[in-house]
Amino acid sequence: MVQTRAPGGDLVCLHGFTQNRFAMVKDFVVTLAPLYRRIWFVDCPGHGATSIEPNEPNHFFDALGTIAPHFDLFGYSMGGRLALWMLATHPGVIERAVIVSAHLGITSTEARLARQSSDELLAQRLESLPYTAGLGSQNLAFRTFLKEWNQAPLFGDRALTESDIRLRLMNRPSQLAGALRSYGTGQQPDLTPSLGDTTTQLLYLFGASDTVYRAMADRARQLSTCEVQMIDQAAHDVLHDQPGVVAEVMVHFLL
């Protein structure tokens, strides 16, 4: 958590899959501090210090709801999905939300079943990885998985630093597997109908070269309270590719 003297409310930041709360402590996010009383950097279920609990992600949403009666949300990728999911299930709690490269939910039953199957295979692979707490970079099989996962074409030319990898090594593979089974994209409902009635002001950002989420942005445009903006020269991880542009767009939206 970052404590500020600003008179505004609270901002909660939710990270992507295999990351943790420290991944969201970025310079451009800290520049938002004057706008808020407090900024919370939170470990999503199955990541960092937040374990998977029964009835996830609703257990997580209920916990977030104790932060303040109303707050703003900032979520990237998986964290953006969770932000939208909470917005759909806890109306009136979230005043404004900045959503980056996040899925609104699979609309086809066939596609949902296929995604559940692929998520389960990935979960099984994670569970099979040898892991010893406290060894960090010595968990070589997990390190190899993280490098492979983060070299997917979705991320464009992004290259993780050793610091990025070490942050991800703070997670446990078995907990990441639990996250996939509890609230992976295959488990997430289609949020579009629920979000159609939301009064929360939304900003949806996506990278110009992220063709998958360009289509998702088209769905977001159908929401009456949603502003959509494409970030040039960026892939899925626009926070990494264009942090300065994201900061400028966010400040304009939040002021």
PDB file of C-alpha atoms in Angstrom:
ATOM      1  CA  MET A   1       0.000   0.000   0.000  1.00  0.00           C
ATOM      2  CA  VAL A   2       1.144   3.541  -0.738  1.00  0.00           C
ATOM      3  CA  GLN A   3      -0.094   6.109   1.806  1.00  0.00           C
ATOM      4  CA  THR A   4      -0.591   9.649   0.497  1.00  0.00           C
ATOM      5  CA  ARG A   5      -1.956  12.931   1.877  1.00  0.00           C
ATOM      6  CA  ALA A   6      -4.241  13.433  -1.069  1.00  0.00           C
ATOM      7  CA  PRO A   7      -7.888  14.188  -0.250  1.00  0.00           C
ATOM      8  CA  GLY A   8      -9.315  11.709  -2.778  1.00  0.00           C
ATOM      9  CA  GLY A   9     -10.575   8.181  -2.227  1.00  0.00           C
ATOM     10  CA  ASP A  10      -8.834   4.837  -2.655  1.00  0.00           C
ATOM     11  CA  LEU A  11      -7.374   3.147  -5.735  1.00  0.00           C
ATOM     12  CA  VAL A  12      -6.921  -0.635  -5.872  1.00  0.00           C
ATOM     13  CA  CYS A  13      -4.424  -2.080  -8.388  1.00  0.00           C
ATOM     14  CA  LEU A  14      -4.735  -5.674  -9.634  1.00  0.00           C
ATOM     15  CA  HIS A  15      -1.923  -7.416 -11.549  1.00  0.00           C
ATOM     16  CA  GLY A  16      -1.739 -10.017 -14.313  1.00  0.00           C
ATOM     17  CA  PHE A  17      -1.298 -13.803 -14.227  1.00  0.00           C
ATOM     18  CA  THR A  18       2.061 -14.988 -12.767  1.00  0.00           C
ATOM     19  CA  GLN A  19       2.719 -11.488 -11.385  1.00  0.00           C
ATOM     20  CA  ASN A  20       2.122 -10.187  -7.847  1.00  0.00           C
ATOM     21  CA  ARG A  21       1.366  -6.864  -6.185  1.00  0.00           C
ATOM     22  CA  PHE A  22       4.924  -5.582  -6.636  1.00  0.00           C
ATOM     23  CA  ALA A  23       4.530  -5.762 -10.415  1.00  0.00           C
ATOM     24  CA  MET A  24       2.014  -2.905 -10.207  1.00  0.00           C
ATOM     25  CA  VAL A  25       4.282  -0.622  -8.160  1.00  0.00           C
ATOM     26  CA  LYS A  26       5.369   1.286 -11.230  1.00  0.00           C
ATOM     27  CA  ASP A  27       6.568   4.853 -11.530  1.00  0.00           C
ATOM     28  CA  PHE A  28       3.585   5.910 -13.589  1.00  0.00           C
ATOM     29  CA  VAL A  29       1.140   4.442 -11.039  1.00  0.00           C
ATOM     30  CA  VAL A  30       2.851   6.268  -8.192  1.00  0.00           C
ATOM     31  CA  THR A  31       2.362   9.510 -10.137  1.00  0.00           C
ATOM     32  CA  LEU A  32      -1.363   9.005  -9.476  1.00  0.00           C
ATOM     33  CA  ALA A  33      -0.747   9.349  -5.727  1.00  0.00           C
ATOM     34  CA  PRO A  34      -1.817  13.033  -5.575  1.00  0.00           C
ATOM     35  CA  LEU A  35      -5.258  11.958  -6.793  1.00  0.00           C
ATOM     36  CA  TYR A  36      -5.891   9.492  -3.973  1.00  0.00           C
ATOM     37  CA  ARG A  37      -5.951   9.128  -0.225  1.00  0.00           C
ATOM     38  CA  ARG A  38      -4.503   5.626  -0.522  1.00  0.00           C
ATOM     39  CA  ILE A  39      -3.302   3.346  -3.302  1.00  0.00           C
ATOM     40  CA  TRP A  40      -3.515  -0.374  -2.616  1.00  0.00           C
ATOM     41  CA  PHE A  41      -1.314  -2.880  -4.464  1.00  0.00           C
ATOM     42  CA  VAL A  42      -3.013  -6.224  -3.915  1.00  0.00           C
ATOM     43  CA  ASP A  43      -1.992  -9.856  -4.520  1.00  0.00           C
ATOM     44  CA  CYS A  44      -4.750 -11.584  -6.477  1.00  0.00           C
ATOM     45  CA  PRO A  45      -5.871 -15.052  -5.287  1.00  0.00           C
ATOM     46  CA  GLY A  46      -3.195 -17.690  -5.860  1.00  0.00           C
ATOM     47  CA  HIS A  47      -0.482 -15.065  -6.237  1.00  0.00           C
ATOM     48  CA  GLY A  48       2.019 -13.686  -3.747  1.00  0.00           C
ATOM     49  CA  ALA A  49       0.666 -13.758  -0.200  1.00  0.00           C
ATOM     50  CA  THR A  50      -3.006 -14.311  -1.171  1.00  0.00           C
ATOM     51  CA  SER A  51      -3.902 -17.987  -1.172  1.00  0.00           C
ATOM     52  CA  ILE A  52      -6.797 -19.576  -3.018  1.00  0.00           C
ATOM     53  CA  GLU A  53      -9.874 -19.774  -0.814  1.00  0.00           C
ATOM     54  CA  PRO A  54     -13.191 -21.575  -1.321  1.00  0.00           C
ATOM     55  CA  ASN A  55     -15.696 -19.702  -3.472  1.00  0.00           C
ATOM     56  CA  GLU A  56     -13.095 -17.670  -5.341  1.00  0.00           C
ATOM     57  CA  PRO A  57     -13.204 -15.077  -6.698  1.00  0.00           C
ATOM     58  CA  ASN A  58     -16.214 -13.984  -4.607  1.00  0.00           C
ATOM     59  CA  HIS A  59     -14.193 -14.401  -1.407  1.00  0.00           C
ATOM     60  CA  PHE A  60     -11.617 -12.021  -2.869  1.00  0.00           C
ATOM     61  CA  PHE A  61     -14.255  -9.503  -3.941  1.00  0.00           C
ATOM     62  CA  ASP A  62     -15.774  -9.512  -0.453  1.00  0.00           C
ATOM     63  CA  ALA A  63     -12.320  -8.845   1.022  1.00  0.00           C
ATOM     64  CA  LEU A  64     -11.724  -5.945  -1.371  1.00  0.00           C
ATOM     65  CA  GLY A  65     -15.093  -4.551  -0.396  1.00  0.00           C
ATOM     66  CA  THR A  66     -13.826  -3.962   3.147  1.00  0.00           C
ATOM     67  CA  ILE A  67     -11.225  -1.447   1.913  1.00  0.00           C
ATOM     68  CA  ALA A  68     -13.734   1.374   1.554  1.00  0.00           C
ATOM     69  CA  PRO A  69     -17.425   1.887   0.745  1.00  0.00           C
ATOM     70  CA  HIS A  70     -16.426   3.069  -2.731  1.00  0.00           C
ATOM     71  CA  PHE A  71     -13.128   3.035  -4.585  1.00  0.00           C
ATOM     72  CA  ASP A  72     -11.538   3.054  -8.032  1.00  0.00           C
ATOM     73  CA  LEU A  73     -10.011  -0.038  -9.658  1.00  0.00           C
ATOM     74  CA  PHE A  74      -7.040  -0.404 -11.985  1.00  0.00           C
ATOM     75  CA  GLY A  75      -6.541  -3.868 -13.452  1.00  0.00           C
ATOM     76  CA  TYR A  76      -4.213  -5.335 -16.047  1.00  0.00           C
ATOM     77  CA  SER A  77      -5.022  -8.538 -17.987  1.00  0.00           C
ATOM     78  CA  MET A  78      -6.105 -11.105 -15.350  1.00  0.00           C
ATOM     79  CA  GLY A  79      -6.441  -8.254 -12.859  1.00  0.00           C
ATOM     80  CA  GLY A  80      -8.598  -6.414 -15.361  1.00  0.00           C
ATOM     81  CA  ARG A  81     -10.846  -9.464 -15.687  1.00  0.00           C
ATOM     82  CA  LEU A  82     -11.217  -9.580 -11.926  1.00  0.00           C
ATOM     83  CA  ALA A  83     -11.981  -5.870 -11.832  1.00  0.00           C
ATOM     84  CA  LEU A  84     -14.745  -6.255 -14.422  1.00  0.00           C
ATOM     85  CA  TRP A  85     -16.046  -9.358 -12.642  1.00  0.00           C
ATOM     86  CA  MET A  86     -16.269  -7.497  -9.347  1.00  0.00           C
ATOM     87  CA  LEU A  87     -17.914  -4.553 -11.042  1.00  0.00           C
ATOM     88  CA  ALA A  88     -20.570  -6.922 -12.430  1.00  0.00           C
ATOM     89  CA  THR A  89     -21.223  -8.717  -9.127  1.00  0.00           C
ATOM     90  CA  HIS A  90     -20.820  -5.797  -6.689  1.00  0.00           C
ATOM     91  CA  PRO A  91     -22.667  -2.880  -8.321  1.00  0.00           C
ATOM     92  CA  GLY A  92     -22.210   0.511  -6.721  1.00  0.00           C
ATOM     93  CA  VAL A  93     -18.881  -0.273  -5.024  1.00  0.00           C
ATOM     94  CA  ILE A  94     -16.525   0.780  -7.818  1.00  0.00           C
ATOM     95  CA  GLU A  95     -16.800   4.396  -8.939  1.00  0.00           C
ATOM     96  CA  ARG A  96     -14.283   4.372 -11.800  1.00  0.00           C
ATOM     97  CA  ALA A  97     -12.223   1.599 -13.360  1.00  0.00           C
ATOM     98  CA  VAL A  98      -9.254   1.565 -15.724  1.00  0.00           C
ATOM     99  CA  ILE A  99      -9.126  -1.800 -17.479  1.00  0.00           C
ATOM    100  CA  VAL A 100      -6.084  -2.816 -19.523  1.00  0.00           C
ATOM    101  CA  SER A 101      -6.068  -5.736 -21.984  1.00  0.00           C
ATOM    102  CA  ALA A 102      -8.775  -7.711 -20.178  1.00  0.00           C
ATOM    103  CA  HIS A 103     -11.292 -10.325 -21.351  1.00  0.00           C
ATOM    104  CA  LEU A 104     -15.000  -9.597 -20.930  1.00  0.00           C
ATOM    105  CA  GLY A 105     -15.876 -13.296 -20.990  1.00  0.00           C
ATOM    106  CA  ILE A 106     -16.340 -16.060 -23.537  1.00  0.00           C
ATOM    107  CA  THR A 107     -19.753 -15.985 -25.205  1.00  0.00           C
ATOM    108  CA  SER A 108     -19.789 -19.453 -26.834  1.00  0.00           C
ATOM    109  CA  THR A 109     -20.373 -22.628 -24.793  1.00  0.00           C
ATOM    110  CA  GLU A 110     -18.093 -24.583 -27.115  1.00  0.00           C
ATOM    111  CA  ALA A 111     -15.313 -22.030 -26.814  1.00  0.00           C
ATOM    112  CA  ARG A 112     -15.749 -21.896 -23.037  1.00  0.00           C
ATOM    113  CA  LEU A 113     -15.380 -25.670 -22.720  1.00  0.00           C
ATOM    114  CA  ALA A 114     -12.287 -25.565 -24.926  1.00  0.00           C
ATOM    115  CA  ARG A 115     -10.756 -22.854 -22.761  1.00  0.00           C
ATOM    116  CA  GLN A 116     -11.553 -24.780 -19.584  1.00  0.00           C
ATOM    117  CA  SER A 117      -9.745 -27.769 -21.068  1.00  0.00           C
ATOM    118  CA  SER A 118      -6.661 -25.740 -22.000  1.00  0.00           C
ATOM    119  CA  ASP A 119      -6.651 -24.031 -18.578  1.00  0.00           C
ATOM    120  CA  GLU A 120      -6.772 -27.449 -16.908  1.00  0.00           C
ATOM    121  CA  LEU A 121      -3.821 -28.702 -18.943  1.00  0.00           C
ATOM    122  CA  LEU A 122      -1.858 -25.613 -17.948  1.00  0.00           C
ATOM    123  CA  ALA A 123      -2.835 -26.111 -14.299  1.00  0.00           C
ATOM    124  CA  GLN A 124      -1.649 -29.708 -14.427  1.00  0.00           C
ATOM    125  CA  ARG A 125       1.668 -28.608 -15.885  1.00  0.00           C
ATOM    126  CA  LEU A 126       2.115 -26.063 -13.112  1.00  0.00           C
ATOM    127  CA  GLU A 127       1.322 -28.667 -10.448  1.00  0.00           C
ATOM    128  CA  SER A 128       3.942 -30.985 -11.901  1.00  0.00           C
ATOM    129  CA  LEU A 129       6.760 -28.454 -11.476  1.00  0.00           C
ATOM    130  CA  PRO A 130       9.134 -29.147  -8.585  1.00  0.00           C
ATOM    131  CA  TYR A 131       9.120 -26.190  -6.233  1.00  0.00           C
ATOM    132  CA  THR A 132      10.757 -25.480  -2.891  1.00  0.00           C
ATOM    133  CA  ALA A 133       9.767 -22.363  -0.995  1.00  0.00           C
ATOM    134  CA  GLY A 134      12.628 -19.996  -0.277  1.00  0.00           C
ATOM    135  CA  LEU A 135      14.884 -21.148  -3.087  1.00  0.00           C
ATOM    136  CA  GLY A 136      13.789 -18.393  -5.443  1.00  0.00           C
ATOM    137  CA  SER A 137      15.807 -18.531  -8.644  1.00  0.00           C
ATOM    138  CA  GLN A 138      16.913 -22.080  -7.861  1.00  0.00           C
ATOM    139  CA  ASN A 139      13.458 -23.340  -8.820  1.00  0.00           C
ATOM    140  CA  LEU A 140      14.745 -23.828 -12.333  1.00  0.00           C
ATOM    141  CA  ALA A 141      11.746 -25.674 -13.789  1.00  0.00           C
ATOM    142  CA  PHE A 142       9.409 -22.921 -12.638  1.00  0.00           C
ATOM    143  CA  ARG A 143      11.807 -20.296 -14.002  1.00  0.00           C
ATOM    144  CA  THR A 144      11.744 -22.044 -17.393  1.00  0.00           C
ATOM    145  CA  PHE A 145       7.940 -22.076 -17.378  1.00  0.00           C
ATOM    146  CA  LEU A 146       7.781 -18.363 -16.562  1.00  0.00           C
ATOM    147  CA  LYS A 147      10.138 -17.489 -19.392  1.00  0.00           C
ATOM    148  CA  GLU A 148       8.146 -19.580 -21.866  1.00  0.00           C
ATOM    149  CA  TRP A 149       4.819 -18.119 -20.717  1.00  0.00           C
ATOM    150  CA  ASN A 150       6.070 -14.571 -21.056  1.00  0.00           C
ATOM    151  CA  GLN A 151       7.514 -15.137 -24.526  1.00  0.00           C
ATOM    152  CA  ALA A 152       4.065 -15.725 -26.018  1.00  0.00           C
ATOM    153  CA  PRO A 153       3.378 -13.738 -29.228  1.00  0.00           C
ATOM    154  CA  LEU A 154       0.680 -11.844 -27.305  1.00  0.00           C
ATOM    155  CA  PHE A 155       3.412  -9.853 -25.544  1.00  0.00           C
ATOM    156  CA  GLY A 156       5.177  -8.743 -28.722  1.00  0.00           C
ATOM    157  CA  ASP A 157       8.824  -7.805 -28.227  1.00  0.00           C
ATOM    158  CA  ARG A 158       8.593  -7.447 -24.453  1.00  0.00           C
ATOM    159  CA  ALA A 159      11.610  -8.876 -22.617  1.00  0.00           C
ATOM    160  CA  LEU A 160      11.438  -9.626 -18.908  1.00  0.00           C
ATOM    161  CA  THR A 161      14.314  -8.482 -16.744  1.00  0.00           C
ATOM    162  CA  GLU A 162      15.880 -10.679 -14.080  1.00  0.00           C
ATOM    163  CA  SER A 163      13.984  -8.578 -11.532  1.00  0.00           C
ATOM    164  CA  ASP A 164      10.689  -9.359 -13.312  1.00  0.00           C
ATOM    165  CA  ILE A 165      11.446 -13.089 -13.197  1.00  0.00           C
ATOM    166  CA  ARG A 166      12.395 -12.979  -9.514  1.00  0.00           C
ATOM    167  CA  LEU A 167       9.110 -11.282  -8.660  1.00  0.00           C
ATOM    168  CA  ARG A 168       7.206 -14.040 -10.453  1.00  0.00           C
ATOM    169  CA  LEU A 169       9.258 -16.705  -8.672  1.00  0.00           C
ATOM    170  CA  MET A 170       7.688 -15.484  -5.423  1.00  0.00           C
ATOM    171  CA  ASN A 171       4.507 -17.278  -6.519  1.00  0.00           C
ATOM    172  CA  ARG A 172       3.866 -20.991  -5.980  1.00  0.00           C
ATOM    173  CA  PRO A 173       3.047 -23.060  -9.077  1.00  0.00           C
ATOM    174  CA  SER A 174       0.320 -24.989  -7.224  1.00  0.00           C
ATOM    175  CA  GLN A 175      -1.401 -21.733  -6.266  1.00  0.00           C
ATOM    176  CA  LEU A 176      -1.250 -20.474  -9.848  1.00  0.00           C
ATOM    177  CA  ALA A 177      -2.904 -23.756 -10.870  1.00  0.00           C
ATOM    178  CA  GLY A 178      -5.638 -23.055  -8.318  1.00  0.00           C
ATOM    179  CA  ALA A 179      -6.134 -19.590  -9.792  1.00  0.00           C
ATOM    180  CA  LEU A 180      -6.715 -21.071 -13.243  1.00  0.00           C
ATOM    181  CA  ARG A 181      -9.258 -23.537 -11.904  1.00  0.00           C
ATOM    182  CA  SER A 182     -11.058 -20.992  -9.736  1.00  0.00           C
ATOM    183  CA  TYR A 183     -11.281 -17.939 -11.976  1.00  0.00           C
ATOM    184  CA  GLY A 184      -9.432 -18.593 -15.229  1.00  0.00           C
ATOM    185  CA  THR A 185     -10.938 -17.236 -18.426  1.00  0.00           C
ATOM    186  CA  GLY A 186     -12.730 -20.554 -18.908  1.00  0.00           C
ATOM    187  CA  GLN A 187     -14.491 -20.117 -15.549  1.00  0.00           C
ATOM    188  CA  GLN A 188     -15.395 -16.471 -16.008  1.00  0.00           C
ATOM    189  CA  PRO A 189     -18.954 -15.773 -17.158  1.00  0.00           C
ATOM    190  CA  ASP A 190     -19.709 -13.463 -20.032  1.00  0.00           C
ATOM    191  CA  LEU A 191     -19.790 -10.157 -18.169  1.00  0.00           C
ATOM    192  CA  THR A 192     -21.173  -8.084 -21.015  1.00  0.00           C
ATOM    193  CA  PRO A 193     -24.894  -8.356 -20.072  1.00  0.00           C
ATOM    194  CA  SER A 194     -24.230  -7.366 -16.449  1.00  0.00           C
ATOM    195  CA  LEU A 195     -21.894  -4.550 -17.420  1.00  0.00           C
ATOM    196  CA  GLY A 196     -24.526  -3.154 -19.751  1.00  0.00           C
ATOM    197  CA  ASP A 197     -26.330  -1.730 -16.719  1.00  0.00           C
ATOM    198  CA  THR A 198     -23.300  -0.462 -14.831  1.00  0.00           C
ATOM    199  CA  THR A 199     -23.015   3.152 -13.733  1.00  0.00           C
ATOM    200  CA  THR A 200     -19.261   2.808 -13.142  1.00  0.00           C
ATOM    201  CA  GLN A 201     -17.200   5.014 -15.441  1.00  0.00           C
ATOM    202  CA  LEU A 202     -14.862   2.754 -17.424  1.00  0.00           C
ATOM    203  CA  LEU A 203     -11.692   3.328 -19.411  1.00  0.00           C
ATOM    204  CA  TYR A 204     -10.591   0.348 -21.517  1.00  0.00           C
ATOM    205  CA  LEU A 205      -7.040   0.384 -22.923  1.00  0.00           C
ATOM    206  CA  PHE A 206      -5.488  -2.025 -25.415  1.00  0.00           C
ATOM    207  CA  GLY A 207      -2.323  -2.220 -27.490  1.00  0.00           C
ATOM    208  CA  ALA A 208      -2.445  -1.478 -31.220  1.00  0.00           C
ATOM    209  CA  SER A 209      -0.642  -4.721 -32.076  1.00  0.00           C
ATOM    210  CA  ASP A 210      -2.757  -6.868 -29.735  1.00  0.00           C
ATOM    211  CA  THR A 211      -5.201  -8.267 -32.295  1.00  0.00           C
ATOM    212  CA  VAL A 212      -6.960 -10.547 -29.796  1.00  0.00           C
ATOM    213  CA  TYR A 213      -7.907  -7.695 -27.485  1.00  0.00           C
ATOM    214  CA  ARG A 214      -8.698  -5.320 -30.302  1.00  0.00           C
ATOM    215  CA  ALA A 215     -11.829  -7.453 -30.740  1.00  0.00           C
ATOM    216  CA  MET A 216     -12.438  -7.274 -26.977  1.00  0.00           C
ATOM    217  CA  ALA A 217     -12.213  -3.487 -27.196  1.00  0.00           C
ATOM    218  CA  ASP A 218     -14.986  -3.550 -29.793  1.00  0.00           C
ATOM    219  CA  ARG A 219     -17.190  -5.287 -27.222  1.00  0.00           C
ATOM    220  CA  ALA A 220     -16.210  -2.749 -24.567  1.00  0.00           C
ATOM    221  CA  ARG A 221     -17.330   0.070 -26.873  1.00  0.00           C
ATOM    222  CA  GLN A 222     -20.894  -1.260 -26.609  1.00  0.00           C
ATOM    223  CA  LEU A 223     -20.974  -0.392 -22.891  1.00  0.00           C
ATOM    224  CA  SER A 224     -22.637   2.970 -22.365  1.00  0.00           C
ATOM    225  CA  THR A 225     -20.236   4.157 -19.638  1.00  0.00           C
ATOM    226  CA  CYS A 226     -17.037   2.902 -21.286  1.00  0.00           C
ATOM    227  CA  GLU A 227     -14.389   4.954 -23.062  1.00  0.00           C
ATOM    228  CA  VAL A 228     -12.008   2.905 -25.215  1.00  0.00           C
ATOM    229  CA  GLN A 229      -8.530   3.984 -26.250  1.00  0.00           C
ATOM    230  CA  MET A 230      -5.918   2.218 -28.331  1.00  0.00           C
ATOM    231  CA  ILE A 231      -2.266   2.637 -27.300  1.00  0.00           C
ATOM    232  CA  ASP A 232       0.086   2.880 -30.286  1.00  0.00           C
ATOM    233  CA  GLN A 233       3.334   0.907 -30.421  1.00  0.00           C
ATOM    234  CA  ALA A 234       2.147  -1.501 -27.745  1.00  0.00           C
ATOM    235  CA  ALA A 235       1.166  -5.166 -27.506  1.00  0.00           C
ATOM    236  CA  HIS A 236      -0.782  -6.858 -24.693  1.00  0.00           C
ATOM    237  CA  ASP A 237       1.329  -5.413 -21.864  1.00  0.00           C
ATOM    238  CA  VAL A 238       0.777  -1.740 -22.576  1.00  0.00           C
ATOM    239  CA  LEU A 239       1.929  -0.919 -19.026  1.00  0.00           C
ATOM    240  CA  HIS A 240       5.390  -2.149 -20.011  1.00  0.00           C
ATOM    241  CA  ASP A 241       5.412  -0.939 -23.608  1.00  0.00           C
ATOM    242  CA  GLN A 242       4.042   2.601 -23.172  1.00  0.00           C
ATOM    243  CA  PRO A 243       3.990   3.559 -19.465  1.00  0.00           C
ATOM    244  CA  GLY A 244       4.169   7.297 -20.114  1.00  0.00           C
ATOM    245  CA  VAL A 245       1.209   7.249 -22.496  1.00  0.00           C
ATOM    246  CA  VAL A 246      -0.818   5.105 -20.100  1.00  0.00           C
ATOM    247  CA  ALA A 247      -0.091   7.556 -17.273  1.00  0.00           C
ATOM    248  CA  GLU A 248      -1.206  10.515 -19.372  1.00  0.00           C
ATOM    249  CA  VAL A 249      -4.428   8.817 -20.470  1.00  0.00           C
ATOM    250  CA  MET A 250      -5.231   7.664 -16.923  1.00  0.00           C
ATOM    251  CA  VAL A 251      -4.678  11.058 -15.348  1.00  0.00           C
ATOM    252  CA  HIS A 252      -6.917  12.696 -17.954  1.00  0.00           C
ATOM    253  CA  PHE A 253      -9.643  10.121 -17.262  1.00  0.00           C
ATOM    254  CA  LEU A 254      -9.381  10.271 -13.465  1.00  0.00           C
ATOM    255  CA  LEU A 255      -9.256  14.053 -13.045  1.00  0.00           C
TER     256      LEU A 255
END
